[in-house]
Short mmCIF file of C-alpha atoms in Angstrom, two decimals:
data_model
loop_
_atom_site.label_atom_id
_atom_site.label_comp_id
_atom_site.label_asym_id
_atom_site.label_seq_id
_atom_site.Cartn_x
_atom_site.Cartn_y
_atom_site.Cartn_z
CA MET A 1 71.49 -2.53 26.82
CA THR A 2 70.32 -1.12 30.05
CA PRO A 3 66.43 -1.34 30.60
CA GLY A 4 64.86 1.35 32.22
CA ARG A 5 67.22 4.39 31.54
CA PRO A 6 66.46 7.45 33.29
CA VAL A 7 64.72 10.06 30.74
CA PRO A 8 66.81 13.51 30.35
CA PRO A 9 65.70 15.98 32.90
CA PRO A 10 62.73 18.15 32.44
CA LEU A 11 63.58 21.36 30.39
CA ALA A 12 61.38 23.50 32.56
CA LYS A 13 59.76 23.97 36.20
CA PRO A 14 56.19 23.31 36.27
CA LEU A 15 53.73 25.84 36.98
CA PRO A 16 51.77 25.37 40.27
CA ASP A 17 48.25 26.51 39.10
CA LEU A 18 46.36 27.63 35.87
CA VAL A 19 46.50 30.97 36.07
CA ALA A 20 46.82 33.16 32.95
CA PRO A 21 49.54 35.58 32.38
CA ALA A 22 49.00 38.76 30.84
CA GLU A 23 48.61 38.96 26.87
CA ALA A 24 50.93 40.42 24.18
CA THR A 25 49.90 43.83 22.96
CA ASP A 26 48.69 42.75 19.77
CA GLY A 27 45.97 41.10 19.57
CA PRO A 28 44.75 37.20 17.83
CA ARG A 29 45.08 36.31 14.33
CA LEU A 30 43.44 34.17 11.70
CA ALA A 31 44.98 31.16 9.92
CA ALA A 32 44.39 29.19 6.90
CA ALA A 33 43.56 25.66 7.31
CA TYR A 34 42.49 22.48 6.37
CA GLY A 35 40.14 20.57 8.58
CA ALA A 36 37.14 18.30 8.85
CA THR A 37 33.77 19.50 9.66
CA ALA A 38 32.14 15.75 10.26
CA SER A 39 33.36 12.59 9.96
CA ASP A 40 32.39 11.92 6.46
CA SER A 41 33.41 15.47 5.57
CA GLY A 42 36.76 15.07 4.41
CA LEU A 43 39.45 17.73 4.70
CA VAL A 44 38.15 21.03 3.34
CA PRO A 45 39.57 24.63 3.73
CA LEU A 46 38.70 26.26 7.05
CA THR A 47 39.75 29.16 9.36
CA VAL A 48 41.07 29.11 12.95
CA ALA A 49 41.58 31.96 15.10
CA ARG A 50 44.80 31.59 17.08
CA ARG A 51 44.96 33.75 20.36
CA ALA A 52 47.43 36.58 20.82
CA PRO A 53 50.96 35.18 22.76
CA LYS A 54 50.80 35.33 26.27
CA GLU A 55 53.72 35.92 28.28
CA ASP A 56 54.99 32.19 28.01
CA ASP A 57 53.45 31.86 24.34
CA ILE A 58 55.45 31.34 21.11
CA GLU A 59 53.47 32.11 17.98
CA ILE A 60 54.67 30.37 14.90
CA ALA A 61 54.56 30.33 11.01
CA VAL A 62 54.04 27.12 10.10
CA GLU A 63 56.09 25.84 7.17
CA PHE A 64 55.22 21.87 6.95
CA CYS A 65 53.52 19.53 8.87
CA GLY A 66 53.56 15.91 8.52
CA LEU A 67 50.55 13.26 7.93
CA CYS A 68 50.14 10.72 10.46
CA HIS A 69 47.78 8.04 10.55
CA SER A 70 45.96 8.83 13.36
CA ASP A 71 45.00 11.96 11.92
CA VAL A 72 42.78 10.08 9.63
CA HIS A 73 41.66 8.02 12.29
CA ALA A 74 40.74 11.25 14.10
CA THR A 75 38.95 13.15 11.49
CA ARG A 76 36.66 10.45 10.31
CA GLY A 77 35.52 9.75 13.98
CA GLU A 78 37.04 6.77 13.78
CA TRP A 79 38.09 6.95 17.40
CA GLY A 80 35.14 8.04 19.13
CA HIS A 81 33.38 11.73 19.81
CA GLN A 82 35.11 14.32 18.27
CA ASN A 83 34.54 18.14 18.00
CA TYR A 84 34.29 19.41 14.47
CA PRO A 85 35.45 21.51 12.88
CA LEU A 86 38.26 19.85 13.56
CA VAL A 87 42.04 20.92 12.29
CA PRO A 88 44.31 17.87 12.85
CA GLY A 89 48.21 17.98 12.38
CA HIS A 90 50.89 16.87 15.16
CA GLU A 91 54.14 16.87 13.03
CA ILE A 92 54.92 20.88 12.97
CA VAL A 93 57.88 22.53 11.91
CA GLY A 94 57.97 26.24 11.24
CA ARG A 95 59.45 29.78 12.20
CA VAL A 96 59.19 31.63 15.26
CA SER A 97 56.99 34.94 14.48
CA ARG A 98 55.69 36.43 17.76
CA VAL A 99 57.14 35.86 21.39
CA GLY A 100 55.29 36.28 24.64
CA ALA A 101 57.02 38.88 27.44
CA ALA A 102 58.36 36.39 29.39
CA VAL A 103 59.89 34.31 26.28
CA ASP A 104 63.84 34.31 26.51
CA ASP A 105 64.71 30.69 25.00
CA PHE A 106 63.16 31.16 21.43
CA THR A 107 63.51 33.88 19.02
CA PRO A 108 61.68 35.15 16.06
CA GLY A 109 62.94 33.42 12.93
CA GLU A 110 64.12 30.36 15.18
CA LEU A 111 63.33 27.36 13.34
CA VAL A 112 61.08 25.07 16.07
CA GLY A 113 58.64 22.16 15.79
CA VAL A 114 55.34 21.12 17.70
CA GLY A 115 54.81 17.25 18.36
CA CYS A 116 51.88 16.06 19.49
CA LEU A 117 51.05 17.96 23.16
CA VAL A 118 50.87 21.13 23.70
CA ASP A 119 50.29 20.96 27.42
CA SER A 120 49.97 18.68 30.48
CA CYS A 121 49.44 19.23 34.36
CA ARG A 122 52.85 19.92 35.14
CA GLU A 123 52.43 18.80 38.74
CA CYS A 124 52.03 15.04 38.56
CA ASP A 125 54.76 12.39 39.08
CA SER A 126 54.76 12.24 35.45
CA CYS A 127 55.58 15.66 34.65
CA LEU A 128 57.91 16.56 36.94
CA ASP A 129 59.74 13.38 35.75
CA GLY A 130 59.80 15.09 31.91
CA LEU A 131 57.36 12.25 31.10
CA GLU A 132 54.41 14.52 30.06
CA GLN A 133 53.27 12.25 27.51
CA TYR A 134 51.89 10.25 30.45
CA CYS A 135 50.85 13.20 32.45
CA GLU A 136 48.30 11.07 35.02
CA ASN A 137 45.82 14.63 34.70
CA GLY A 138 46.08 13.80 31.17
CA MET A 139 47.81 15.67 28.30
CA THR A 140 46.38 18.26 25.77
CA GLY A 141 46.87 17.21 22.33
CA THR A 142 47.70 19.16 19.82
CA TYR A 143 44.37 19.23 18.44
CA GLY A 144 40.75 18.24 19.52
CA SER A 145 41.57 18.28 23.08
CA LYS A 146 40.66 21.03 25.78
CA ASP A 147 43.18 23.24 26.28
CA ARG A 148 42.61 23.67 30.04
CA ARG A 149 44.60 27.11 30.39
CA ASN A 150 42.62 28.72 28.03
CA ALA A 151 39.10 28.74 28.45
CA ASP A 152 38.88 24.90 27.50
CA SER A 153 38.76 26.16 24.07
CA ILE A 154 39.53 23.14 21.68
CA THR A 155 42.73 22.73 20.26
CA GLN A 156 43.37 23.14 16.68
CA GLY A 157 46.37 21.45 14.97
CA GLY A 158 49.02 22.37 12.40
CA TYR A 159 47.73 21.84 9.26
CA ALA A 160 47.34 25.15 9.41
CA THR A 161 49.51 28.40 8.46
CA SER A 162 50.03 29.20 12.10
CA VAL A 163 49.99 28.02 15.59
CA VAL A 164 50.34 29.42 19.21
CA VAL A 165 51.79 27.12 21.47
CA ASP A 166 53.45 27.61 25.52
CA ARG A 167 56.94 27.61 24.73
CA ARG A 168 57.40 24.68 27.39
CA TYR A 169 56.21 22.73 24.59
CA VAL A 170 58.09 23.58 21.50
CA LEU A 171 61.31 22.05 20.32
CA HIS A 172 64.35 24.09 19.06
CA VAL A 173 64.56 22.07 15.27
CA PRO A 174 68.54 22.37 14.41
CA GLU A 175 68.83 24.02 11.14
CA SER A 176 70.74 21.30 9.32
CA LEU A 177 68.25 19.06 9.10
CA ASP A 178 65.41 19.56 6.31
CA PRO A 179 62.74 21.15 7.89
CA ALA A 180 59.89 19.03 5.76
CA ALA A 181 61.82 15.95 6.28
CA ALA A 182 62.19 16.98 10.15
CA ALA A 183 58.30 17.30 10.70
CA PRO A 184 57.66 13.40 11.05
CA LEU A 185 60.27 12.99 13.76
CA LEU A 186 57.84 15.12 16.03
CA CYS A 187 55.72 11.87 16.15
CA ALA A 188 57.10 8.99 14.35
CA GLY A 189 60.49 10.01 15.22
CA VAL A 190 60.06 10.17 18.92
CA THR A 191 57.56 7.26 19.43
CA THR A 192 60.49 4.75 17.89
CA TYR A 193 63.44 6.87 19.73
CA SER A 194 61.83 6.68 23.00
CA PRO A 195 61.83 2.60 23.55
CA LEU A 196 65.28 2.31 21.62
CA ARG A 197 66.64 4.59 24.39
CA HIS A 198 64.61 3.78 27.20
CA PHE A 199 66.76 -0.26 26.60
CA ASP A 200 69.72 1.93 26.13
CA VAL A 201 70.44 0.34 22.39
CA GLU A 202 74.06 0.78 21.65
CA GLU A 203 76.45 -0.68 19.32
CA GLY A 204 76.32 -4.61 19.56
CA ASP A 205 72.75 -4.77 20.14
CA VAL A 206 70.31 -6.44 18.05
CA VAL A 207 67.37 -4.86 17.28
CA GLY A 208 64.37 -6.18 15.08
CA VAL A 209 61.68 -4.14 13.61
CA VAL A 210 58.42 -5.22 12.73
CA GLY A 211 56.74 -3.45 9.99
CA LEU A 212 58.46 -1.14 7.38
CA GLY A 213 56.00 1.46 7.22
CA GLY A 214 56.10 5.28 8.63
CA LEU A 215 57.35 3.72 12.26
CA GLY A 216 59.33 0.99 11.02
CA HIS A 217 61.72 3.19 8.88
CA MET A 218 62.08 5.49 11.27
CA ALA A 219 62.95 2.46 13.62
CA VAL A 220 65.57 0.95 11.46
CA LYS A 221 67.00 4.55 10.71
CA LEU A 222 67.30 5.16 14.37
CA ALA A 223 68.52 2.12 15.40
CA LYS A 224 71.23 1.97 12.77
CA ALA A 225 72.42 5.63 14.08
CA MET A 226 72.86 4.34 17.67
CA GLY A 227 75.15 1.50 16.47
CA ALA A 228 72.85 -1.62 16.66
CA GLU A 229 72.36 -4.46 13.88
CA VAL A 230 68.98 -4.12 12.91
CA LYS A 231 66.70 -6.91 11.63
CA VAL A 232 63.64 -6.23 9.43
CA PHE A 233 60.51 -8.47 10.16
CA THR A 234 58.29 -8.16 6.92
CA THR A 235 55.47 -10.45 5.66
CA SER A 236 55.87 -9.16 1.78
CA GLU A 237 59.13 -10.01 -0.06
CA SER A 238 58.51 -6.73 -2.03
CA LYS A 239 59.61 -4.90 1.18
CA ILE A 240 62.95 -6.69 1.18
CA ALA A 241 65.15 -4.35 -0.71
CA ALA A 242 63.57 -1.42 0.48
CA ALA A 243 64.43 -2.46 4.12
CA ARG A 244 68.30 -2.77 2.96
CA GLU A 245 68.13 0.52 1.31
CA LEU A 246 67.26 1.97 4.22
CA GLY A 247 70.28 0.10 6.51
CA ALA A 248 68.83 -3.14 7.41
CA ASP A 249 71.16 -5.66 8.09
CA GLU A 250 68.89 -8.52 7.71
CA VAL A 251 65.24 -9.13 6.15
CA ILE A 252 63.15 -11.95 7.71
CA LEU A 253 59.83 -12.93 5.94
CA SER A 254 57.95 -13.61 8.48
CA ARG A 255 55.92 -16.28 7.24
CA ASP A 256 58.71 -18.69 6.36
CA GLU A 257 59.02 -20.61 9.36
CA ALA A 258 62.50 -21.72 8.72
CA ALA A 259 63.81 -18.17 8.62
CA MET A 260 62.07 -17.43 11.91
CA ASP A 261 63.55 -20.50 13.45
CA ALA A 262 67.04 -19.08 12.11
CA ALA A 263 66.53 -15.84 14.12
CA ASN A 264 65.67 -17.65 17.60
CA ARG A 265 67.41 -16.35 20.49
CA SER A 266 68.99 -13.22 17.90
CA ILE A 267 67.50 -10.29 18.76
CA ASP A 268 67.67 -7.78 22.07
CA VAL A 269 65.20 -5.53 21.85
CA ILE A 270 61.74 -5.94 19.09
CA ILE A 271 60.04 -2.42 18.01
CA ASP A 272 56.76 -3.83 16.83
CA THR A 273 54.75 -1.18 14.30
CA VAL A 274 52.09 -3.45 13.03
CA ALA A 275 49.11 -1.55 13.69
CA ALA A 276 46.87 -4.66 12.42
CA PRO A 277 46.08 -7.77 14.80
CA HIS A 278 49.26 -10.37 14.39
CA ASP A 279 50.55 -13.04 16.23
CA LEU A 280 53.13 -12.07 18.21
CA ASN A 281 54.61 -15.44 19.64
CA PRO A 282 56.73 -16.36 16.90
CA TYR A 283 58.52 -13.09 17.66
CA PHE A 284 59.09 -13.53 21.25
CA ARG A 285 61.13 -16.72 20.52
CA THR A 286 63.26 -14.55 18.93
CA LEU A 287 64.27 -12.35 21.70
CA ARG A 288 67.54 -13.24 24.24
CA VAL A 289 67.54 -13.68 27.85
CA ASP A 290 65.99 -10.37 29.06
CA GLY A 291 64.99 -8.86 25.80
CA ALA A 292 62.08 -6.79 25.45
CA LEU A 293 59.36 -6.39 22.79
CA PHE A 294 57.61 -2.95 22.53
CA GLN A 295 54.59 -2.53 20.81
CA LEU A 296 53.67 0.82 19.14
CA GLY A 297 51.11 0.08 16.66
CA LEU A 298 47.65 0.30 18.14
CA PRO A 299 45.08 -2.11 16.27
CA SER A 300 41.67 -1.73 16.12
CA GLU A 301 40.77 -5.13 17.17
CA ASP A 302 42.09 -7.70 19.37
CA MET A 303 45.44 -9.53 19.11
CA PRO A 304 45.68 -13.19 19.22
CA PRO A 305 46.52 -14.15 23.00
CA VAL A 306 50.12 -14.19 24.12
CA ASN A 307 51.39 -17.52 25.66
CA PRO A 308 52.70 -16.33 28.87
CA GLY A 309 55.78 -19.64 28.28
CA ALA A 310 57.11 -17.24 25.83
CA LEU A 311 57.93 -14.62 28.29
CA ILE A 312 58.81 -16.67 31.60
CA ARG A 313 61.35 -19.09 29.84
CA ARG A 314 63.85 -16.21 28.70
CA ARG A 315 62.45 -13.53 31.26
CA VAL A 316 61.11 -11.46 28.15
CA ALA A 317 59.19 -7.99 28.70
CA TYR A 318 56.22 -7.08 26.56
CA ALA A 319 55.56 -3.27 26.40
CA GLY A 320 54.17 -0.80 25.00
CA SER A 321 55.64 3.19 24.32
CA LEU A 322 53.96 6.09 23.35
CA ILE A 323 55.81 9.05 22.49
CA GLY A 324 58.36 11.04 24.16
CA GLY A 325 58.25 13.90 26.64
CA ILE A 326 59.55 17.40 25.69
CA ALA A 327 62.89 16.71 26.85
CA GLU A 328 63.25 13.49 25.00
CA THR A 329 62.01 14.74 22.32
CA GLN A 330 64.53 17.64 22.38
CA GLU A 331 67.15 15.06 22.89
CA MET A 332 65.81 12.48 19.90
CA LEU A 333 66.01 15.97 17.42
CA ASP A 334 69.67 16.86 18.22
CA PHE A 335 70.66 13.19 18.20
CA CYS A 336 69.05 13.20 14.32
CA ALA A 337 70.81 16.45 13.23
CA GLU A 338 74.35 14.98 14.52
CA HIS A 339 73.62 11.38 12.43
CA GLY A 340 71.78 12.76 9.85
CA VAL A 341 68.52 11.29 10.08
CA THR A 342 65.22 12.20 8.82
CA SER A 343 62.18 10.77 7.37
CA ASP A 344 61.52 9.92 4.12
CA VAL A 345 58.63 11.85 3.03
CA GLU A 346 56.67 13.05 -0.21
CA VAL A 347 55.60 16.62 0.14
CA VAL A 348 51.74 17.18 -1.21
CA ARG A 349 49.63 20.11 -1.72
CA ALA A 350 46.16 20.97 0.29
CA ASP A 351 44.22 20.09 -2.39
CA GLN A 352 46.03 16.57 -2.32
CA LEU A 353 45.04 16.31 1.64
CA ASN A 354 42.51 13.78 0.63
CA GLU A 355 44.26 11.72 -1.73
CA ALA A 356 47.04 11.63 0.37
CA TYR A 357 44.60 10.28 3.46
CA ASP A 358 43.39 7.32 0.85
CA ARG A 359 46.94 6.34 -0.15
CA MET A 360 47.64 6.19 3.59
CA VAL A 361 45.20 3.78 4.54
CA ALA A 362 46.29 1.78 1.35
CA GLY A 363 50.02 2.10 2.67
CA GLU A 364 50.72 3.91 -0.67
CA VAL A 365 53.75 6.11 0.42
CA LYS A 366 57.40 6.11 1.10
CA TYR A 367 57.10 6.31 3.93
CA ARG A 368 55.45 9.45 5.35
CA PHE A 369 53.34 12.89 3.66
CA VAL A 370 53.85 16.22 4.73
CA LEU A 371 52.08 19.38 3.87
CA ASP A 372 53.34 22.27 2.39
CA THR A 373 51.52 24.75 4.22
CA SER A 374 52.13 27.37 1.97
CA THR A 375 49.53 25.95 -0.48
CA LEU A 376 46.36 26.27 2.30
CA GLY A 377 45.75 29.81 0.78
CA THR A 378 44.36 32.60 3.12
CA PRO A 379 41.97 32.82 6.13
CA SER A 380 38.65 34.10 5.54
CA GLU A 381 37.13 36.96 7.41
CA ARG A 382 35.83 34.96 9.63
CA ALA A 383 36.65 31.75 11.53
CA ASP A 384 35.08 28.49 11.55
CA ALA A 385 37.00 27.21 14.75
#
C-alpha cells in the first residue's frame, strides 16, 4: 500500500483556448430522450438537439445509460437550482456513429463510453496532471452544466438515443465487457477504483467497505480483483449473504460492539459509501497505523464530529474522493476487462424510469439500474432542449 500513487499521464495535450473548430459537413440531429421539465415533473419523454460533430467531436449512438442516485437529486432539484428541461445520465455506453475530421483514435462502430464530465479547462494544474475531475476552473458535467466551448448551452445527458462529446472525454470500452453491466463503471466503478489505486491497494492489503449499495458492491469487486482481503461493514444482517456472494472475506455488523472491537487495527483502507449521516469514529479504530478512510457518500445533513485523537494516535488519514480523470477511467475500464469485473445491474425500459427512481431512493435494487435506450422511442420534429 503506497499512499499518493501518481495518476496515469493525461491522454491528450490540452488546448490553449476555447476556439471552436470547423464543423462537420452534415448537420445537427435530434435525439429522443427522457428528462425532467421541473423539480416535480418526474421523467417524461423529451427531444434534445445534438450539435453536428466538430473537428474533435464524436457522435455516439447510446445503447445503455446507468441510473445514478445523483440523477435523482439533480432532476428533483435537491441540489439547488437546475436549468430545465434537464436530461440526466452520466454512465453512457454506446457505439460511435460519426466522428469529426480530426478524430483518428476512434472509429465508427467502436464501443465507447462517457462518464461524469465532458470537458474541463485543459489549462489548470489539475487538468495538466490528468485530474480533470478536480479542474480548478470547473469541469463541465455531462448534464446540467454550461458548455463553455459551445455557446454556454446546457449539457444534456445520456437518457437519450445519442450524444456528441469531444474525443478527449470519450473512453474506449473493451468489447469483452457486457455493455449494460459496464455502464455503471463510468461513475460507480471509477469512483471506487480511484481511491483504491491512490493507495495502490494490492495483494496482502485489507480493505474495509462501509455500505453495500451501488458504490459499495463495486468497491468489494474491485478490491478483490486487486488481491486485497475485503471486510464489509453493514448495519443489516440481511446483507451478510449478499456481501459474501460478492466476494467479501468477512462481514462485520457495525452495530455489534464486540464485532467492531475484534476488527481493531485490522484494516489498511476503508471505502465509506454511505450517503446518510453516521459516526465515523468506530471505523477509525479499525484502521492500522497509516491507514485511511475515504468518504465517497455525500450526506445531505451534517455528520457527527470526528474525534481528532482517533486520527492522531495512528497517523490515520480522513479523505474524500470524487470520480477519476479520463486517463484513470480508461485504466479502470481496462482493469475491469482484464479481471472480468462489471456492475450487477437491472435493465429497465424508459417507461419504468420513475419507478426505478423511487426504488433507488428506497434501496430496492441490486445494485444499479441501467436504461435500455432502445425503449426511448423516436424524437419529435421539434427539440425541447
